[in-house]
CSV table of C-alpha atoms in Angstrom, one decimal:
chain,number,residue,atom,x,y,z
A,10,MET,CA,0.2,-0.1,0.1
A,11,TYR,CA,1.3,3.2,-0.7
A,12,SER,CA,0.4,6.6,1.2
A,13,ALA,CA,-0.5,9.6,-1.2
A,14,THR,CA,3.7,10.9,-0.4
A,15,GLU,CA,4.9,7.7,-1.7
A,16,LYS,CA,2.9,7.6,-4.8
A,17,ALA,CA,4.1,11.6,-5.3
A,18,LEU,CA,7.8,10.5,-4.5
A,19,ILE,CA,7.3,7.8,-6.4
A,20,ALA,CA,5.9,9.7,-9.7
A,21,SER,CA,8.6,12.8,-9.5
A,22,ILE,CA,12.1,10.8,-9.0
A,23,TRP,CA,10.7,9.0,-12.1
A,24,GLU,CA,9.8,11.8,-13.9
A,25,LYS,CA,13.6,12.4,-14.1
A,26,VAL,CA,14.5,8.9,-14.9
A,27,THR,CA,12.2,9.0,-18.5
A,28,PRO,CA,14.5,10.7,-20.3
A,29,HIS,CA,17.7,8.5,-19.7
A,30,THR,CA,15.9,5.2,-19.3
A,31,GLU,CA,17.9,3.4,-22.2
A,32,GLN,CA,21.6,4.6,-20.5
A,33,TRP,CA,20.3,4.2,-16.8
A,34,GLY,CA,18.5,0.6,-17.3
A,35,GLY,CA,22.0,-0.1,-19.1
A,36,GLU,CA,24.3,0.8,-16.5
A,37,ALA,CA,21.7,-1.2,-13.9
A,38,LEU,CA,22.7,-4.6,-15.7
A,39,GLU,CA,25.7,-3.3,-15.8
A,40,ARG,CA,26.4,-3.1,-12.8
A,41,LEU,CA,24.3,-6.3,-12.0
A,42,PHE,CA,27.1,-8.4,-14.0
A,43,ALA,CA,30.3,-6.5,-12.2
A,44,VAL,CA,28.6,-7.2,-8.7
A,45,PHE,CA,26.9,-10.5,-9.4
A,46,PRO,CA,28.4,-12.5,-11.9
A,47,GLN,CA,26.4,-15.6,-12.2
A,48,THR,CA,23.4,-12.9,-13.5
A,49,LYS,CA,25.2,-13.2,-16.8
A,50,ILE,CA,24.0,-17.0,-17.1
A,51,TYR,CA,20.2,-15.3,-18.1
A,52,PHE,CA,22.2,-13.5,-21.3
A,53,LYS,CA,24.3,-15.9,-22.9
A,54,HIS,CA,22.7,-15.5,-26.3
A,55,VAL,CA,23.8,-11.5,-25.6
A,56,ASP,CA,26.6,-9.9,-25.6
A,57,THR,CA,26.8,-8.5,-22.2
A,58,SER,CA,30.0,-6.6,-22.3
A,59,PRO,CA,30.2,-3.3,-20.6
A,60,GLY,CA,28.7,-0.7,-23.0
A,61,SER,CA,27.0,-3.1,-25.2
A,62,ALA,CA,24.1,-2.2,-27.5
A,63,ALA,CA,21.8,-5.6,-26.8
A,64,ILE,CA,22.2,-4.7,-22.9
A,65,ARG,CA,21.2,-0.5,-23.3
A,66,THR,CA,18.2,-2.3,-25.5
A,67,HIS,CA,17.4,-4.8,-22.9
A,68,GLY,CA,18.5,-2.2,-20.1
A,69,ASP,CA,15.5,0.1,-21.8
A,70,LYS,CA,12.6,-1.9,-21.9
A,71,VAL,CA,13.1,-2.9,-18.2
A,72,MET,CA,13.1,0.9,-17.2
A,73,LYS,CA,10.0,1.4,-19.4
A,74,ALA,CA,8.4,-1.6,-18.0
A,75,ILE,CA,9.1,0.0,-14.5
A,76,GLY,CA,7.8,3.3,-15.7
A,77,SER,CA,4.7,1.7,-17.3
A,78,THR,CA,4.3,0.2,-13.3
A,79,ALA,CA,5.0,3.2,-11.2
A,80,GLY,CA,2.7,5.3,-13.7
A,81,ASP,CA,-0.2,3.5,-12.6
A,82,LEU,CA,0.6,1.8,-8.9
A,83,ASP,CA,-3.3,1.2,-8.3
A,84,ASN,CA,-3.2,-1.3,-11.0
A,85,MET,CA,0.3,-3.0,-10.8
A,86,LEU,CA,-1.5,-6.5,-11.2
A,87,THR,CA,-3.0,-5.5,-14.5
A,88,THR,CA,-0.2,-3.5,-16.0
A,89,LEU,CA,2.9,-6.4,-15.2
A,90,SER,CA,0.1,-9.0,-16.3
A,91,SER,CA,1.9,-10.2,-19.0
A,92,LEU,CA,5.3,-9.4,-18.0
A,93,SER,CA,4.2,-12.0,-14.9
A,94,ASN,CA,3.7,-14.4,-17.8
A,95,LEU,CA,7.1,-14.4,-19.6
A,96,HIS,CA,9.2,-15.1,-16.5
A,97,ALA,CA,7.0,-17.5,-15.1
A,98,TYR,CA,6.1,-19.7,-18.4
A,99,ASN,CA,9.4,-18.7,-20.0
A,100,LEU,CA,12.1,-17.3,-18.4
A,101,MET,CA,12.0,-19.1,-15.1
A,102,VAL,CA,14.2,-16.1,-13.9
A,103,ASP,CA,15.0,-17.1,-10.0
A,104,PRO,CA,13.6,-14.6,-7.9
A,105,VAL,CA,16.3,-14.0,-6.3
A,106,ASN,CA,17.4,-12.2,-8.8
A,107,PHE,CA,14.4,-9.4,-8.5
A,108,LYS,CA,16.7,-8.5,-6.1
A,109,LEU,CA,19.7,-8.2,-6.6
A,110,LEU,CA,18.8,-6.1,-10.1
A,111,SER,CA,16.8,-3.9,-7.6
A,112,HIS,CA,19.7,-3.2,-5.5
A,113,CYS,CA,21.2,-2.0,-8.9
A,114,ILE,CA,18.9,0.0,-10.0
A,115,LEU,CA,18.5,1.5,-6.0
A,116,VAL,CA,22.3,2.5,-6.9
A,117,VAL,CA,21.5,4.0,-9.8
A,118,LEU,CA,19.0,6.2,-8.9
A,119,ALA,CA,21.3,7.7,-6.3
A,120,ASN,CA,24.1,7.9,-8.4
A,121,HIS,CA,22.3,9.9,-11.0
A,122,LEU,CA,19.8,11.6,-8.5
A,123,PRO,CA,21.9,12.2,-5.1
A,124,SER,CA,19.8,14.8,-3.7
A,125,GLU,CA,15.8,13.7,-4.9
A,126,PHE,CA,16.9,10.2,-3.5
A,127,THR,CA,16.4,10.7,0.0
A,128,PRO,CA,15.6,8.5,3.1
A,129,GLU,CA,11.9,9.0,2.0
A,130,ALA,CA,12.3,8.4,-1.6
A,131,HIS,CA,14.4,5.0,-1.0
A,132,LEU,CA,11.7,3.8,0.9
A,133,ALA,CA,8.5,4.3,-1.4
A,134,PHE,CA,11.5,2.8,-4.5
A,135,ASP,CA,12.6,-0.3,-2.4
A,136,LYS,CA,8.6,-0.7,-1.6
A,137,PHE,CA,7.8,-0.4,-5.2
A,138,LEU,CA,10.6,-2.7,-7.0
A,139,ALA,CA,9.9,-5.6,-4.1
A,140,SER,CA,6.2,-5.4,-4.9
A,141,VAL,CA,7.2,-5.7,-8.8
A,142,ALA,CA,9.5,-8.6,-8.2
A,143,ALA,CA,6.4,-10.4,-6.5
A,144,ILE,CA,4.5,-9.6,-9.2
A,145,LEU,CA,6.8,-10.8,-11.4
A,146,SER,CA,7.1,-14.3,-9.2
A,147,GLN,CA,3.7,-14.4,-8.9
A,148,LYS,CA,3.1,-17.5,-11.2
A,149,TYR,CA,5.7,-19.7,-11.0
A,150,ARG,CA,3.9,-22.2,-8.9
B,23,MET,CA,41.6,-16.5,3.1
B,24,VAL,CA,40.5,-13.4,0.9
B,25,HIS,CA,42.4,-12.9,-2.1
B,26,TRP,CA,42.4,-9.2,-2.8
B,27,THR,CA,44.2,-8.0,-6.0
B,28,ASP,CA,46.0,-5.0,-6.1
B,29,ALA,CA,43.1,-2.9,-7.7
B,30,GLU,CA,41.0,-3.8,-5.0
B,31,ARG,CA,43.0,-3.0,-2.3
B,32,GLU,CA,43.6,0.4,-4.3
B,33,ALA,CA,39.6,1.0,-4.6
B,34,ILE,CA,39.2,0.2,-1.2
B,35,ASN,CA,42.0,2.1,0.3
B,36,THR,CA,41.5,5.3,-1.8
B,37,PHE,CA,37.7,5.3,-1.3
B,38,TRP,CA,37.5,4.8,2.5
B,39,ALA,CA,40.5,7.9,3.0
B,40,LYS,CA,37.6,10.2,0.9
B,41,ILE,CA,34.9,8.8,3.1
B,42,ASP,CA,33.6,11.4,6.2
B,43,HIS,CA,32.7,8.6,8.8
B,44,GLU,CA,30.4,10.6,10.5
B,45,GLU,CA,28.6,12.1,7.8
B,46,VAL,CA,28.4,8.9,5.7
B,47,GLY,CA,27.6,6.6,8.7
B,48,HIS,CA,25.2,9.2,9.9
B,49,GLN,CA,23.6,8.8,6.3
B,50,ALA,CA,23.4,5.0,6.3
B,51,LEU,CA,22.4,4.2,9.2
B,52,THR,CA,19.3,6.8,9.2
B,53,ARG,CA,18.5,4.9,5.7
B,54,VAL,CA,18.1,1.7,7.3
B,55,LEU,CA,16.0,2.8,9.8
B,56,VAL,CA,13.7,4.7,7.3
B,57,VAL,CA,13.8,2.3,4.6
B,58,TYR,CA,13.5,-1.2,7.0
B,59,PRO,CA,11.8,0.0,9.7
B,60,TRP,CA,12.1,-3.1,12.0
B,61,THR,CA,15.2,-2.8,12.5
B,62,GLN,CA,14.2,0.0,15.3
B,63,ARG,CA,13.8,-3.0,17.1
B,64,TYR,CA,17.7,-2.4,18.0
B,65,PHE,CA,17.5,0.9,19.1
B,66,SER,CA,15.1,0.8,21.8
B,67,THR,CA,17.2,3.5,23.6
B,68,PHE,CA,17.5,6.0,21.1
B,69,GLY,CA,14.5,8.1,21.9
B,70,ASN,CA,12.4,9.3,18.9
B,71,LEU,CA,12.5,7.5,15.7
B,72,SER,CA,8.5,8.3,15.0
B,73,ASN,CA,9.5,9.3,11.1
B,74,ALA,CA,12.1,9.9,8.7
B,75,THR,CA,13.1,13.3,9.8
B,76,ALA,CA,13.1,12.7,13.7
B,77,ILE,CA,15.4,9.8,12.5
B,78,ALA,CA,17.8,11.9,10.6
B,79,GLY,CA,18.0,14.3,13.3
B,80,ASN,CA,18.4,11.7,15.9
B,81,PRO,CA,21.8,12.7,17.8
B,82,LYS,CA,22.4,9.1,18.9
B,83,VAL,CA,21.7,7.7,15.4
B,84,ARG,CA,24.3,9.9,14.7
B,85,ALA,CA,26.7,8.9,16.5
B,86,HIS,CA,26.3,5.4,16.3
B,87,GLY,CA,26.6,5.6,12.3
B,88,LYS,CA,30.1,6.9,13.0
B,89,ARG,CA,30.6,4.3,15.5
B,90,VAL,CA,29.9,1.4,12.8
B,91,LEU,CA,31.9,3.3,10.2
B,92,ASP,CA,35.0,3.7,12.6
B,93,ALA,CA,34.6,-0.4,12.9
B,94,LEU,CA,34.4,-0.6,9.3
B,95,GLY,CA,37.7,0.5,9.5
B,96,ASP,CA,39.8,-1.7,10.8
B,97,ALA,CA,38.5,-4.3,8.7
B,98,ILE,CA,40.4,-2.3,6.4
B,99,THR,CA,43.2,-1.8,7.7
B,100,HIS,CA,43.2,-5.6,8.3
B,101,LEU,CA,41.9,-6.6,4.7
B,102,ASP,CA,44.3,-10.0,4.8
B,103,ASN,CA,42.2,-11.5,8.2
B,104,VAL,CA,38.7,-9.5,8.7
B,105,ASN,CA,37.6,-12.9,10.6
B,106,ALA,CA,40.1,-12.7,13.3
B,107,THR,CA,40.0,-9.0,13.7
B,108,TYR,CA,36.2,-8.9,14.0
B,109,ALA,CA,36.0,-12.1,16.5
B,110,LYS,CA,34.3,-9.9,19.5
B,111,LEU,CA,32.7,-7.8,17.3
B,112,SER,CA,30.5,-10.6,16.0
B,113,GLN,CA,30.3,-12.9,19.2
B,114,LEU,CA,28.9,-9.3,20.7
B,115,HIS,CA,26.3,-8.7,18.4
B,116,SER,CA,25.4,-12.6,19.0
B,117,GLU,CA,25.7,-12.9,22.4
B,118,LYS,CA,24.7,-9.5,23.8
B,119,LEU,CA,23.2,-7.2,21.1
B,120,HIS,CA,21.5,-10.6,19.6
B,121,VAL,CA,21.1,-8.7,15.9
B,122,ASP,CA,19.6,-11.2,12.9
B,123,PRO,CA,22.7,-11.1,10.5
B,124,GLU,CA,20.3,-10.5,8.0
B,125,ASN,CA,20.7,-7.0,9.4
B,126,PHE,CA,24.4,-6.4,8.5
B,127,ARG,CA,23.3,-7.6,4.8
B,128,LEU,CA,20.8,-4.3,5.0
B,129,LEU,CA,23.3,-2.1,6.5
B,130,GLY,CA,25.9,-3.4,3.6
B,131,GLU,CA,23.4,-2.6,0.6
B,132,THR,CA,22.0,0.3,2.3
B,133,LEU,CA,26.1,1.5,2.7
B,134,ILE,CA,26.4,0.8,-1.3
B,135,ILE,CA,23.7,3.3,-2.1
B,136,VAL,CA,24.8,5.7,0.1
B,137,LEU,CA,28.2,6.0,-1.8
B,138,ALA,CA,26.9,5.9,-5.0
B,139,GLY,CA,25.2,9.0,-4.1
B,140,HIS,CA,28.6,10.5,-3.1
B,141,PHE,CA,30.6,9.5,-5.2
B,142,GLY,CA,28.9,9.7,-8.6
B,143,ALA,CA,30.6,8.9,-11.7
B,144,ALA,CA,33.4,7.9,-9.9
B,145,PHE,CA,31.2,4.9,-8.2
B,146,THR,CA,31.3,2.6,-11.2
B,147,PRO,CA,30.3,-0.7,-11.6
B,148,ALA,CA,33.9,-2.1,-11.1
B,149,ILE,CA,34.1,0.2,-7.4
B,150,GLN,CA,30.8,-1.1,-7.0
B,151,ALA,CA,32.1,-4.5,-6.9
B,152,THR,CA,34.7,-4.0,-5.0
B,153,TRP,CA,32.9,-2.7,-2.3
B,154,GLN,CA,30.5,-5.3,-2.7
B,155,LYS,CA,33.3,-8.1,-2.0
B,156,PHE,CA,34.6,-6.5,0.9
B,157,LEU,CA,31.2,-5.9,2.4
B,158,ALA,CA,30.7,-9.2,1.8
B,159,VAL,CA,33.8,-10.7,3.8
B,160,VAL,CA,32.8,-7.9,6.1
B,161,ILE,CA,29.2,-9.6,6.9
B,162,ALA,CA,30.8,-13.1,6.9
B,163,ALA,CA,33.3,-12.1,9.7
B,164,LEU,CA,30.4,-10.7,12.1
B,165,SER,CA,27.9,-13.4,11.6
B,166,LYS,CA,31.3,-16.0,12.5
B,167,GLN,CA,30.6,-16.3,15.8
B,168,TYR,CA,26.8,-16.9,16.2
B,169,HIS,CA,26.4,-20.1,17.4
């Protein structure tokens, strides 16, 4: 459940992310692969070297999906429904990895938006990304 | 024993020299108490922790944050034997403080986020990886004496 303040914080932070989804999305994935190299196993078909076009494209996709979800917090289940199916039936990414990527996304936000990413914004985002992760793994079993 | 490359030792020591223990410690502990409010269970003697502003303004939080960062310095000075360096501290957290080791992980992640906010572009993915490796060693050492 999100308070009005939390919703406002998520919206205002994400407004600043929107122009940079490809760059920051790519960076989040780059951090994921650097800090948690085992996550690369899910990307064997892709060039995961730093700055690769494939990773920037994928990072953009991830951030835009997060953005759509952030833009309609009361309907997260609907917004994420097809992605939830995808992760459950096709990708079968172990859910522990959602936490790892969420952490890297928070690092990117703190890194690029140091004054906006206050403790309250951090709390709102941590909650939000945890909800996204829970919904993505909801149909696993 | 943990193997550290020269690059890793350099990354850890160079950044450590630039870290204000009080400020970074304060920000990290404030964020832990705000983002994971159940951690407040360990700080019942700290007074007002009722909201983010109260936590950030609490002098005991500030003092304790600095204490934690000062202790991290010990690990950095003894990178080749963090386990021995932290044996007593681990015992303290287990036997006296009764802290769930999961909290070490929460503080570790939060510290990374605080460093990312402070160092901007200098906090590259490679630097982040080194610091996360270092904090994983610290967390393992602090958990080691639990029984």
